């Protein structure tokens, strides 16, 4: 199974690309595509056509996917975009911040 270094609920920062500097919570990940959806980041405008008579079409903003390799995890403890390592503790894998050593 393919896993990404970030998961749903993580706060991440975009480090390169069009949405560079964008920061937000991961709302969805797709390991297969290597993409993540981040709340409020990489907003794309979608034109919506009215489906039924009487409905008005419009422009809807929605988050577009960002390549996972372009995002870094924001450490909940030191609040910085950091590199993370993985530590094996018995049967569980724990991620840790390479800056302040906090586990999460
Ligand atoms: Zn940290």
Tab-separated table of C-alpha atoms and ligand atoms in Angstrom, residues 75 77-79 82 97 99-102 104, ligand 1:
chain	number	residue	atom	x	y	z
A	75	UNK	CA	4.590	20.601	13.361
A	77	UNK	CA	4.362	21.842	18.556
A	78	UNK	CA	6.816	24.258	16.990
A	79	UNK	CA	4.389	25.510	14.338
A	82	UNK	CA	9.251	20.643	9.111
A	97	UNK	CA	9.476	16.480	14.048
A	99	UNK	CA	13.296	20.145	14.479
A	100	UNK	CA	11.860	19.918	17.969
A	101	UNK	CA	11.640	16.137	18.277
A	102	UNK	CA	7.925	16.151	19.145
A	104	UNK	CA	2.663	13.070	16.643
B	1	LIG	ZN1	8.419	20.657	15.865
